[in-house]
Tab-separated table of C-alpha atoms in Angstrom:
chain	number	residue	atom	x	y	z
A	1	UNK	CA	0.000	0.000	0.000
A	2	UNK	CA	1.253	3.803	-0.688
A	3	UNK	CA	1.826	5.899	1.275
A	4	UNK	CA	-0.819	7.959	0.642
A	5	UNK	CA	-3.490	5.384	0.612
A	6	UNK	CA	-2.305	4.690	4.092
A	7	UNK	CA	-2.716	8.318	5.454
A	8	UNK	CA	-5.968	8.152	3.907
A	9	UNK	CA	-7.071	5.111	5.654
A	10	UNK	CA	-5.702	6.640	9.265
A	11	UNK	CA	-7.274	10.068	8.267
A	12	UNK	CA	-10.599	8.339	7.358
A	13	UNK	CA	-10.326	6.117	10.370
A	14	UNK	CA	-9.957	8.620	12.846
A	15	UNK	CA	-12.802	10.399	11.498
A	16	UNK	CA	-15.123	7.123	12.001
A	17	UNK	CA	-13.628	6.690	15.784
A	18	UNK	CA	-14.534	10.719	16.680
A	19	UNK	CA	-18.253	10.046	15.267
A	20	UNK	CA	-18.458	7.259	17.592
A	21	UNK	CA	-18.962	9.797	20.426
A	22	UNK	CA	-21.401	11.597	18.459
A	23	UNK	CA	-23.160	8.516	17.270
A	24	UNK	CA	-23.438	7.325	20.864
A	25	UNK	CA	-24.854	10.724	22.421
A	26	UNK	CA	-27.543	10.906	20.080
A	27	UNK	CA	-28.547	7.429	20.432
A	28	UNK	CA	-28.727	8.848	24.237
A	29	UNK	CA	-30.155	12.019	23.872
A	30	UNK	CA	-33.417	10.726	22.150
A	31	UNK	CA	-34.633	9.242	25.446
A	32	UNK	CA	-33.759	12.249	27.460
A	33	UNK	CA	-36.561	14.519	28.841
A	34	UNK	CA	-34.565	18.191	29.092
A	35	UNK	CA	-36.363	18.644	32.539
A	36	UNK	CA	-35.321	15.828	33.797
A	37	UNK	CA	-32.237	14.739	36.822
A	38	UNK	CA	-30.482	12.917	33.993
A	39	UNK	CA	-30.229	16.127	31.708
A	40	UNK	CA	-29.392	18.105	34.482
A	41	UNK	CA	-26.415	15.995	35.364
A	42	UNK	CA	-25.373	15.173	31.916
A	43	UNK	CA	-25.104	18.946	31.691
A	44	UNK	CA	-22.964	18.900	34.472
A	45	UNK	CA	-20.848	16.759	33.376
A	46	UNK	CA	-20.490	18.730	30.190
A	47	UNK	CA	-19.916	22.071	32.009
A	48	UNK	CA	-17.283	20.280	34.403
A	49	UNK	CA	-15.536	18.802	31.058
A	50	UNK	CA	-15.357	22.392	28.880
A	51	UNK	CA	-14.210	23.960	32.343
A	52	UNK	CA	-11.915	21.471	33.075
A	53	UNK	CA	-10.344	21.695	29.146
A	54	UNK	CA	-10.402	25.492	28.950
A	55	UNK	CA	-7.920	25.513	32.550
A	56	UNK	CA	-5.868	22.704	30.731
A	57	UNK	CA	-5.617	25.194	27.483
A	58	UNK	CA	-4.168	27.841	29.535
A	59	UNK	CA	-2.385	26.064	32.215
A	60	UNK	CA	-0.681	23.350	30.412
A	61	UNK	CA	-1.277	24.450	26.579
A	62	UNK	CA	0.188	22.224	23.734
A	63	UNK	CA	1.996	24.181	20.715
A	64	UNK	CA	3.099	27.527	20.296
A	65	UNK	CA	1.459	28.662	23.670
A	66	UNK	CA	4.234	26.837	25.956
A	67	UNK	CA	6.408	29.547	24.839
A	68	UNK	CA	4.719	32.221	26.778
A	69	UNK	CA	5.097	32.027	30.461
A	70	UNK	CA	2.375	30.656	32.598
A	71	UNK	CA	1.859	34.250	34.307
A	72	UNK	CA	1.456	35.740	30.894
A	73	UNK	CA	-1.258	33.710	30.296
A	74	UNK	CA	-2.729	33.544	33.662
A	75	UNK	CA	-2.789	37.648	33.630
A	76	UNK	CA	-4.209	37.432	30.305
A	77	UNK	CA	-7.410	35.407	31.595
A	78	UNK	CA	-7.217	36.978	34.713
A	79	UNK	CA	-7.852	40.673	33.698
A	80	UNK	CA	-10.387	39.315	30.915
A	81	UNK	CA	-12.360	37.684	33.649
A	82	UNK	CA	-11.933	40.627	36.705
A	83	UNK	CA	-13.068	43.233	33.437
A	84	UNK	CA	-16.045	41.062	32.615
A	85	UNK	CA	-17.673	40.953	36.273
A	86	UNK	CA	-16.504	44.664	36.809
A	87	UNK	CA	-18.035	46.053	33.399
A	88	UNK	CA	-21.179	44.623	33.489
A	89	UNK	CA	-20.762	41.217	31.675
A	90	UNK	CA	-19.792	42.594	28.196
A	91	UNK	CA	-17.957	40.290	25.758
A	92	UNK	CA	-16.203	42.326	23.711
A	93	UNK	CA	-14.816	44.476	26.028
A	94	UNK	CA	-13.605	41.417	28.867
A	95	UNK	CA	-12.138	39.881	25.594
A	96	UNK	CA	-10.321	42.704	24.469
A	97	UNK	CA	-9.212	43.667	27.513
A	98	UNK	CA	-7.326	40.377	27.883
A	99	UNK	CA	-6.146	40.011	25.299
A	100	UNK	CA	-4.347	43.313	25.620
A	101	UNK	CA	-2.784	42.491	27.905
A	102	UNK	CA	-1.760	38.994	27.063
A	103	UNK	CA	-0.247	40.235	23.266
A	104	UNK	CA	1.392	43.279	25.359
A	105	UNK	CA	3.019	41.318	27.939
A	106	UNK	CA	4.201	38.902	25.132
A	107	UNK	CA	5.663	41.783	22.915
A	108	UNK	CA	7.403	43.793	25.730
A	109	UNK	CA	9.131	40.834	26.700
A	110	UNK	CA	9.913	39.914	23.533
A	111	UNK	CA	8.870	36.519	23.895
B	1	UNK	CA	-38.117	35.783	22.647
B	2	UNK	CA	-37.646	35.236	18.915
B	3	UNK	CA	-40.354	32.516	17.770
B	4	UNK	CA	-39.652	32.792	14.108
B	5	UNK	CA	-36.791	30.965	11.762
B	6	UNK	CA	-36.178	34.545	10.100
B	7	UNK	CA	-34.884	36.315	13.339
B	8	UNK	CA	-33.687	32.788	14.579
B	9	UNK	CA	-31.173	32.544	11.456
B	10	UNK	CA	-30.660	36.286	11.637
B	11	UNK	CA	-28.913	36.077	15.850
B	12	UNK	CA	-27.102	32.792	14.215
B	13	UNK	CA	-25.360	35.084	11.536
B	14	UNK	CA	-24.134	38.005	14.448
B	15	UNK	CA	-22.878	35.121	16.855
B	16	UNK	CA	-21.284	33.166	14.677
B	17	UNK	CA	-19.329	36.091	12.722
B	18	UNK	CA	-17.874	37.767	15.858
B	19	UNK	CA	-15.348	36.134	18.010
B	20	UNK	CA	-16.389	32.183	17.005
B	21	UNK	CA	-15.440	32.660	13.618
B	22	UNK	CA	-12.043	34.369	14.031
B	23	UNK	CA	-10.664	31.970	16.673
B	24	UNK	CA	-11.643	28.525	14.675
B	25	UNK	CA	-10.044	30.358	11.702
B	26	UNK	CA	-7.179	31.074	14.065
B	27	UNK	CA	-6.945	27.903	15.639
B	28	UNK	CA	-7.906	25.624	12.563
B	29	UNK	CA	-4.889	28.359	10.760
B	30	UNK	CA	-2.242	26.320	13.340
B	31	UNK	CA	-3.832	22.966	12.551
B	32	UNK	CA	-3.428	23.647	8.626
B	33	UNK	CA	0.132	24.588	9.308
B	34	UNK	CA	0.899	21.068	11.393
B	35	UNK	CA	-1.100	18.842	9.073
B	36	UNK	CA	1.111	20.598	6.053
B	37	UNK	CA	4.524	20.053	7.673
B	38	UNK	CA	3.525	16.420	9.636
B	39	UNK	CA	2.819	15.189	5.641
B	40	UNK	CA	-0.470	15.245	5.135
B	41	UNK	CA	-2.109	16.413	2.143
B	42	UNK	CA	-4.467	19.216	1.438
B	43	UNK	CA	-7.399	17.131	1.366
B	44	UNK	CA	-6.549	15.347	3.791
B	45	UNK	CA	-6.440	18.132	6.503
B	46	UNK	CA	-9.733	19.761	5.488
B	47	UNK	CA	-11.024	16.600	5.926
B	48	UNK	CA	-9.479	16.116	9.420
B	49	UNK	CA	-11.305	19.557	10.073
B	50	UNK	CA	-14.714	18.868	8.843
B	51	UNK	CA	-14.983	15.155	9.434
B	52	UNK	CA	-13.567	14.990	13.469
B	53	UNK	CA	-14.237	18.837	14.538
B	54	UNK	CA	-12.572	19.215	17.355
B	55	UNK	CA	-9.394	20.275	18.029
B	56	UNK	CA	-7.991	18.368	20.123
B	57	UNK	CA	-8.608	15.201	18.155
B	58	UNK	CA	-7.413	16.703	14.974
B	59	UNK	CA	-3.481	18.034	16.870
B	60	UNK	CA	-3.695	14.189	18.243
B	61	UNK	CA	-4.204	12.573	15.062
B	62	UNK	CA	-1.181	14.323	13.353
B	63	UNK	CA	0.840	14.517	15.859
B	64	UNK	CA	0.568	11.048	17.015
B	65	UNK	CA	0.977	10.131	13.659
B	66	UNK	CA	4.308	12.587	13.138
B	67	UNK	CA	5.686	10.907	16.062
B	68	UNK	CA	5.648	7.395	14.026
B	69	UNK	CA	3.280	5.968	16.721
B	70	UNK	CA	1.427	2.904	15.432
B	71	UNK	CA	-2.236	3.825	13.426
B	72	UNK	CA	-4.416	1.997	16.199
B	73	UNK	CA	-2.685	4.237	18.839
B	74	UNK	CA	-3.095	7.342	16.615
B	75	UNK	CA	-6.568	6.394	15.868
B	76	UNK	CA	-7.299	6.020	19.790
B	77	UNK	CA	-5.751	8.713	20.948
B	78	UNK	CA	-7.705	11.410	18.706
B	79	UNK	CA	-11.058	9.197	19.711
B	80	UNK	CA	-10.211	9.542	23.179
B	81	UNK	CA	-9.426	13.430	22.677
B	82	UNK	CA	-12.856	14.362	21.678
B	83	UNK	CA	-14.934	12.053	23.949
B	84	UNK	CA	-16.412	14.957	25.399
B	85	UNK	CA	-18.941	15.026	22.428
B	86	UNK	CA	-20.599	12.138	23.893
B	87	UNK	CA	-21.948	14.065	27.486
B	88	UNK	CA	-22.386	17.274	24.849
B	89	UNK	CA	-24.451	15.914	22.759
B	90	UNK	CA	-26.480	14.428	24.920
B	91	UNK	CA	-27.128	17.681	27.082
B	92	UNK	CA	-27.464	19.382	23.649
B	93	UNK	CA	-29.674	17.957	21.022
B	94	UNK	CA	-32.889	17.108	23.607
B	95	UNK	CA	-32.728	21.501	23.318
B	96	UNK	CA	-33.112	21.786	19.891
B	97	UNK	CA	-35.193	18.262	18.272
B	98	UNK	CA	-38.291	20.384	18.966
B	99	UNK	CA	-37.162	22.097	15.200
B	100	UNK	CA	-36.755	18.633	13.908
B	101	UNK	CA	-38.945	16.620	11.961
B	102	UNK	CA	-37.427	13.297	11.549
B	103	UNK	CA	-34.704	12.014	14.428
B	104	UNK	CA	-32.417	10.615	11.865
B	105	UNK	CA	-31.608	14.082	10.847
B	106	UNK	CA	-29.995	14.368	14.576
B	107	UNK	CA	-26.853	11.799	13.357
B	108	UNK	CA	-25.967	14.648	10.355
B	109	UNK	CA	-26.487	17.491	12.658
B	110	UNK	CA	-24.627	16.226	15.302
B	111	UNK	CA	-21.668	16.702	13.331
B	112	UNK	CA	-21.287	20.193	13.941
B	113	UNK	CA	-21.494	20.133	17.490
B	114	UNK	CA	-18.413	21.894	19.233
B	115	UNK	CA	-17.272	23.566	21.718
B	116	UNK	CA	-18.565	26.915	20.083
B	117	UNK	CA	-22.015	25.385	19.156
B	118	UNK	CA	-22.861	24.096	22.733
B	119	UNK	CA	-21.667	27.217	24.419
B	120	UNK	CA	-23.326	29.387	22.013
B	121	UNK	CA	-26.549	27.234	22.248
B	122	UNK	CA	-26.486	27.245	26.045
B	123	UNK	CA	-26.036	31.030	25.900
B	124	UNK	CA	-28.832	32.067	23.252
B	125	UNK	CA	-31.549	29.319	23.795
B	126	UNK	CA	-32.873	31.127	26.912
B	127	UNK	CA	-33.799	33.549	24.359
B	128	UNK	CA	-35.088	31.375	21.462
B	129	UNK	CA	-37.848	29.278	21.137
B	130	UNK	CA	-37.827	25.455	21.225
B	131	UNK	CA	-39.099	25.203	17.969
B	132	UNK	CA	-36.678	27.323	15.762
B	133	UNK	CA	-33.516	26.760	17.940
B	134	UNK	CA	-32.773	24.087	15.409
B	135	UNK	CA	-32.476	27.018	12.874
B	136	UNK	CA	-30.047	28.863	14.679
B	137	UNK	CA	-28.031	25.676	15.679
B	138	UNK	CA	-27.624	24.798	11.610
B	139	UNK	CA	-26.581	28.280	10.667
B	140	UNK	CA	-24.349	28.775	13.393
B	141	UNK	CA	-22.559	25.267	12.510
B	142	UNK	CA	-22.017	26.304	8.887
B	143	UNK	CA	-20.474	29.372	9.593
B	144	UNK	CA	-18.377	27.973	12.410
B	145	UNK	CA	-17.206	25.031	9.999
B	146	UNK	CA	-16.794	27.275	6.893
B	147	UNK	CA	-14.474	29.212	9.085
B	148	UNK	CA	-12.286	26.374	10.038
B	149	UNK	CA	-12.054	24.876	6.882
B	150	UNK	CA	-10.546	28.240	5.465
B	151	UNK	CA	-7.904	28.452	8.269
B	152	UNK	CA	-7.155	25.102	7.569
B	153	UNK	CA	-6.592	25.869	4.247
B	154	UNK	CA	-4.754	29.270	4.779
B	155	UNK	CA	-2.373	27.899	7.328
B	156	UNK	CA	-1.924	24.935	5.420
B	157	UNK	CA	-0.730	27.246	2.229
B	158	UNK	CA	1.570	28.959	5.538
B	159	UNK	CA	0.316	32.386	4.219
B	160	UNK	CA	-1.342	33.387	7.739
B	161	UNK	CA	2.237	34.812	8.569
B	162	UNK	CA	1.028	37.878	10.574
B	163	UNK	CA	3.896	38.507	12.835
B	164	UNK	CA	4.457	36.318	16.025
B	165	UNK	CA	2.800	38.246	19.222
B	166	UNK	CA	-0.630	38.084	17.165
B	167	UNK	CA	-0.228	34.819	16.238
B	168	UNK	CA	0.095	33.739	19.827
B	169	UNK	CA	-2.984	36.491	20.504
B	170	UNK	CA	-5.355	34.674	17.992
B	171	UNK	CA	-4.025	31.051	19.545
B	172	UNK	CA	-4.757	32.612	23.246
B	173	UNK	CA	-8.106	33.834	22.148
B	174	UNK	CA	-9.327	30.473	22.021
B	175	UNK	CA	-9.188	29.780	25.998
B	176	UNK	CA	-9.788	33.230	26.713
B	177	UNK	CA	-13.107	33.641	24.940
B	178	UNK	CA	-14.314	30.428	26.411
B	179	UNK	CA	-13.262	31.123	29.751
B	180	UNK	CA	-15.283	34.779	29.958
B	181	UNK	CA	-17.774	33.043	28.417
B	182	UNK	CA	-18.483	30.299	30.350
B	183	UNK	CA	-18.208	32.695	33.599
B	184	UNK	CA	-21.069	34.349	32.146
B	185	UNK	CA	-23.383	31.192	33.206
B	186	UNK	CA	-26.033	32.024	35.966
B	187	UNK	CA	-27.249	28.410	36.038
B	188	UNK	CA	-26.530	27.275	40.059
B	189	UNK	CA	-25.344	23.642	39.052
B	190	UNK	CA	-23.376	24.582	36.363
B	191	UNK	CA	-21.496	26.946	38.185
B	192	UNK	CA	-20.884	24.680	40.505
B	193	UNK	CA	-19.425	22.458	37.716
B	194	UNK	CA	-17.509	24.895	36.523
B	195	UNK	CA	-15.873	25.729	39.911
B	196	UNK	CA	-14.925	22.331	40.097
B	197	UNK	CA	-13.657	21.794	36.175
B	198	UNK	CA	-10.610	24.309	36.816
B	199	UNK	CA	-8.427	22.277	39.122
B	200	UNK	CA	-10.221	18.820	38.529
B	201	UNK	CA	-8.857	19.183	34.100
B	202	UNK	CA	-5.330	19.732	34.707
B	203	UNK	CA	-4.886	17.903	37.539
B	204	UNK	CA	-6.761	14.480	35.881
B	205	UNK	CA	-4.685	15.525	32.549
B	206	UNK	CA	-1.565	14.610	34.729
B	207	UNK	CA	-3.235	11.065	35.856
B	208	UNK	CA	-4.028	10.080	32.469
B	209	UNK	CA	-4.117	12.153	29.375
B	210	UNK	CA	-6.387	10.399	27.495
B	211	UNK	CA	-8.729	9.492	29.796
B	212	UNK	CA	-8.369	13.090	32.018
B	213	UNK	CA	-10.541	14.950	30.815
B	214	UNK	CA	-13.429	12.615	30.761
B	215	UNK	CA	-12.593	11.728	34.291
B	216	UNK	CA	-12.366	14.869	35.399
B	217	UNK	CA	-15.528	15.717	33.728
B	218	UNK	CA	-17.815	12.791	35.037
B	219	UNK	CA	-16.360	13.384	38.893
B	220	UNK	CA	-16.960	16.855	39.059
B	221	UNK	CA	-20.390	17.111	36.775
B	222	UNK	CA	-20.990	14.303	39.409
B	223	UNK	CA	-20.152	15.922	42.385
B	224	UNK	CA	-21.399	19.308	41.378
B	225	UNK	CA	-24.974	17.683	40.793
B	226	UNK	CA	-25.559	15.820	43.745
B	227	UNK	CA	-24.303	18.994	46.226
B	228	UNK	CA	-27.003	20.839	43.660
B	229	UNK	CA	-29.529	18.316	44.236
B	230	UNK	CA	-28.877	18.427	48.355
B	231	UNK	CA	-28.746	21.775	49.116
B	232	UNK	CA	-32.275	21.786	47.545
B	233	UNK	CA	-33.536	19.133	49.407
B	234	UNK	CA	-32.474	21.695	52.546
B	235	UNK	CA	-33.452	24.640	51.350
């Protein structure tokens, strides 16, 4: 086999294997009543997960992101966050904020 | 409340073009630009972007790959990476199959469900009827994946060269974004969840990281409903 076909095969595979998680929650989520304990702790489990993977993104990132110091980041979120409940809850503004800092930091020192 | 599929698509189209749309272009921009130099073709990488649609699972793939690990673990490893579209779906589509006429439709539409789609969902649906939330959830999933398939194909080409502190900016955006937005949510037992997803991630990620996050998800989703559930039985 070439070595294209190969990648193909892996690439087509991996696709198939990700569905499979997809696949399985909707087979799940036809039975589910939205008002109901199992929803409600499903959700949970969702809102624990995302939380859980956004503090892995900026505490232990993978790729270009390990180059910039863990307090660069952690200011970065940081003043995004402390802007957002300060400012009455706007977006753009938190966002920006943040990542003003973040880019700053990372340009002053040169990193 | 908006009630009708006009005003429904219409709120897809302004949340979907703001920040959602510039940080999968961003992010997808870096996946292009790994696919390209771990050997993989162009097709090849757009279809790692449309057909898993997740990050995590895509970087895992290649990279797994690049590092001459054997196919099976590759294959497993990206799986394992996006697992969290198993609890997501599952606290997502009951929302919107009010729009839907036939269930089968769920197994295409459940393609496009991400971390942008089930945040944005959980953040607009408040505000949109049962019964045309499908509408925005469609629109707002083409736009998100039409996004990421051009910064696949723009970092692939490696013409996204825009200097390196904004290049790190666009990649920080990602976590940033998420994290004001999710600290938006006024939902008790989410919150609650959400407390407890900040250490619990990491932490897990260093027990196992394949399995981490999906540990660290079901123990503090767990624990986060069951104090919900008890301090209402007090109260």
């Amino acid at each position: 086999m070439d070595q294209s076909a190969m990648l193909w095969g892996l690439v087509i595979a991996s696709i198939l294997a990700t569905y499979l998680w997809r696949f399985l929650g909707t087979l799940f989520a036809r039975r589910i009543d939205p008002d109901g304990a199992v929803f409600q702790w499903v959700t949970c489990v969702s809102y624990c997960m995302l939380a859980g993977l956004i503090s892995r993104m900026v505490l232990v990132p993978v790729g270009n992101l390990v180059e910039v110091p863990l307090w660069i980041r952690l200011a970065g979120v940081l003043v995004g966050l402390a802007v957002f409940f300060a400012a009455g809850r706007i977006m753009l503004v938190s966002v920006a904020s943040g990542l003003a800092v973040f880019v700053g930091l990372a340009a002053a020192l040169n990193v | 409340m908006i009630d009708r599929p006009g005003p429904a698509y219409r709120r897809a189209v302004r949340d979907a073009l703001g920040f959602p749309s510039i940080m999968l272009c961003a992010s997808m921009m870096a996946f292009g630009s790994l696919a390209q130099q771990s050997g993989f073709s162009l097709g090849m990488s757009l279809s790692l972007t449309a057909g898993i649609w997740g990050l995590p699972g895509q970087v895992a793939m290649v990279e797994f790959h690049a590092a001459g690990a054997t196919a099976l673990f590759a294959i497993l490893a990206s799986s394992l990476a996006n697992a969290r579209f198993m609890p997501m779906a599952v606290s997502f589509l009951p929302l919107i199959r009010d729009g839907i006429r036939h269930h089968g439709w769920m197994f295409v539409l459940v393609q496009m469900l991400s971390l942008n789609s089930w945040a944005a969902g959980q953040r607009a649906f408040p505000e949109i009827a049962a019964s045309v939330r499908a509408h925005y959830y469609v629109v707002f999933g083409i736009l998100c994946m039409l996004a990421g398939l051009v910064g696949t194909a723009v970092g692939y080409f490696g013409v996204g060269n825009i200097g390196r502190p904004a290049a790190l900016g666009l990649l920080f955006l990602n976590p940033l974004f998420f994290a004001v937005m999710i600290a938006g949510t006024r939902v008790r037992p989410a919150m609650i969840a959400i407390i407890l997803g900040v250490p619990l991630g990491p932490v897990f990620h260093f027990v196992s990281a394949d399995w981490g996050l999906l540990a660290a998800g079901v123990t503090g989703g767990t624990l986060a409903f069951w104090m919900h559930r008890k301090s209402g039985e007090n109260a």
